[in-house]
């Protein structure tokens, strides 16, 4: 299922492998998968927690993950967004500091904690 597009950047929802598993969002550029976002979402409480961001090395530092996350946050603008813990590498710190309005620690509802 297509989530959104910006130019040649395309987001596609990937169903969870397990019933309680996290859904994924593939980041595609010119039709090739170059990254993914892993989320935990509670639609009842309108909460979204970004657990993992992966971008192929050759595609990093282009703003693809920022664009992808921006599209998701626009689509679910009435959700409370936060992020799980991340590795404090120089690249990761640069990415996380570039995001506005996203808590850097998981803000989970009771359903996501269960």
XYZ file of C-alpha atoms in Angstrom:
114
model
C 0.000 0.000 0.000
C 1.379 3.373 -0.996
C 1.558 5.843 1.888
C 2.812 8.898 0.030
C 5.172 10.367 -2.541
C 7.449 13.381 -2.861
C 9.173 13.553 -6.243
C 10.963 10.214 -6.741
C 10.658 9.335 -3.037
C 7.897 6.847 -2.308
C 6.693 5.402 0.996
C 5.026 2.000 1.055
C 3.419 0.401 4.100
C 4.623 -3.113 4.877
C 2.367 -5.232 7.101
C 3.717 -6.540 10.389
C 5.189 -10.039 10.200
C 3.536 -10.956 13.509
C 0.063 -9.918 14.725
C 1.594 -7.755 17.463
C 4.690 -6.864 15.485
C 5.596 -3.414 14.285
C 4.387 -2.308 10.870
C 7.076 -1.067 8.579
C 7.305 1.648 6.007
C 9.662 1.127 3.085
C 11.455 4.156 1.714
C 11.840 3.770 -2.044
C 13.795 5.960 -4.422
C 13.180 5.462 -8.140
C 11.417 2.193 -7.257
C 14.316 0.732 -5.239
C 14.046 0.151 -1.486
C 16.723 2.346 0.119
C 15.477 2.349 3.699
C 12.723 1.644 6.164
C 11.015 3.015 9.238
C 9.744 0.725 11.995
C 6.827 2.012 14.043
C 4.570 1.007 16.877
C 1.139 2.541 16.417
C -1.965 2.572 18.600
C -4.861 3.900 16.556
C -7.201 3.842 19.576
C -5.000 6.277 21.528
C -3.544 8.025 18.459
C 0.041 7.308 19.481
C 2.963 6.562 17.154
C 6.442 5.560 18.317
C 9.276 5.479 15.801
C 11.473 2.547 16.833
C 14.038 2.295 14.067
C 15.261 4.156 10.991
C 17.430 2.464 8.399
C 18.829 4.128 5.268
C 21.346 2.494 2.915
C 24.792 4.016 3.388
C 24.975 5.293 -0.185
C 21.712 7.224 0.300
C 22.389 8.831 3.677
C 22.701 12.572 4.309
C 20.147 13.394 1.578
C 17.191 14.041 3.865
C 15.289 10.917 2.743
C 14.430 9.733 6.267
C 13.433 13.264 7.267
C 11.134 13.530 4.223
C 9.680 10.072 4.865
C 9.004 10.787 8.521
C 7.519 14.164 7.584
C 5.063 12.464 5.205
C 3.981 10.041 7.926
C 3.582 12.773 10.503
C 1.473 14.801 8.036
C -0.703 11.737 7.354
C -1.221 11.170 11.086
C -0.987 14.761 12.260
C -3.431 14.196 15.127
C -1.222 11.453 16.616
C 1.210 11.943 19.480
C 4.657 11.130 18.060
C 7.807 10.041 19.863
C 10.887 7.952 19.169
C 12.547 4.986 20.818
C 16.136 5.004 21.998
C 18.766 5.358 19.285
C 22.499 4.850 18.938
C 24.264 8.122 19.737
C 26.463 8.126 16.617
C 27.359 11.426 14.947
C 25.056 10.611 12.004
C 22.169 9.602 14.256
C 22.520 12.660 16.475
C 22.460 14.923 13.411
C 19.280 13.261 12.155
C 17.428 13.331 15.484
C 18.387 16.939 16.208
C 17.035 17.974 12.789
C 13.526 16.821 13.734
C 11.170 19.194 15.482
C 8.296 18.231 17.739
C 9.402 14.620 18.178
C 10.145 13.458 21.713
C 13.444 11.568 21.892
C 12.089 8.954 24.281
C 9.108 6.622 23.770
C 5.781 8.101 24.851
C 3.744 4.904 24.964
C 0.105 4.359 25.816
C -1.003 1.354 27.890
C -1.652 -0.669 24.707
C 1.891 -0.231 23.419
C 3.349 -1.141 26.806
C 1.298 -4.373 26.990
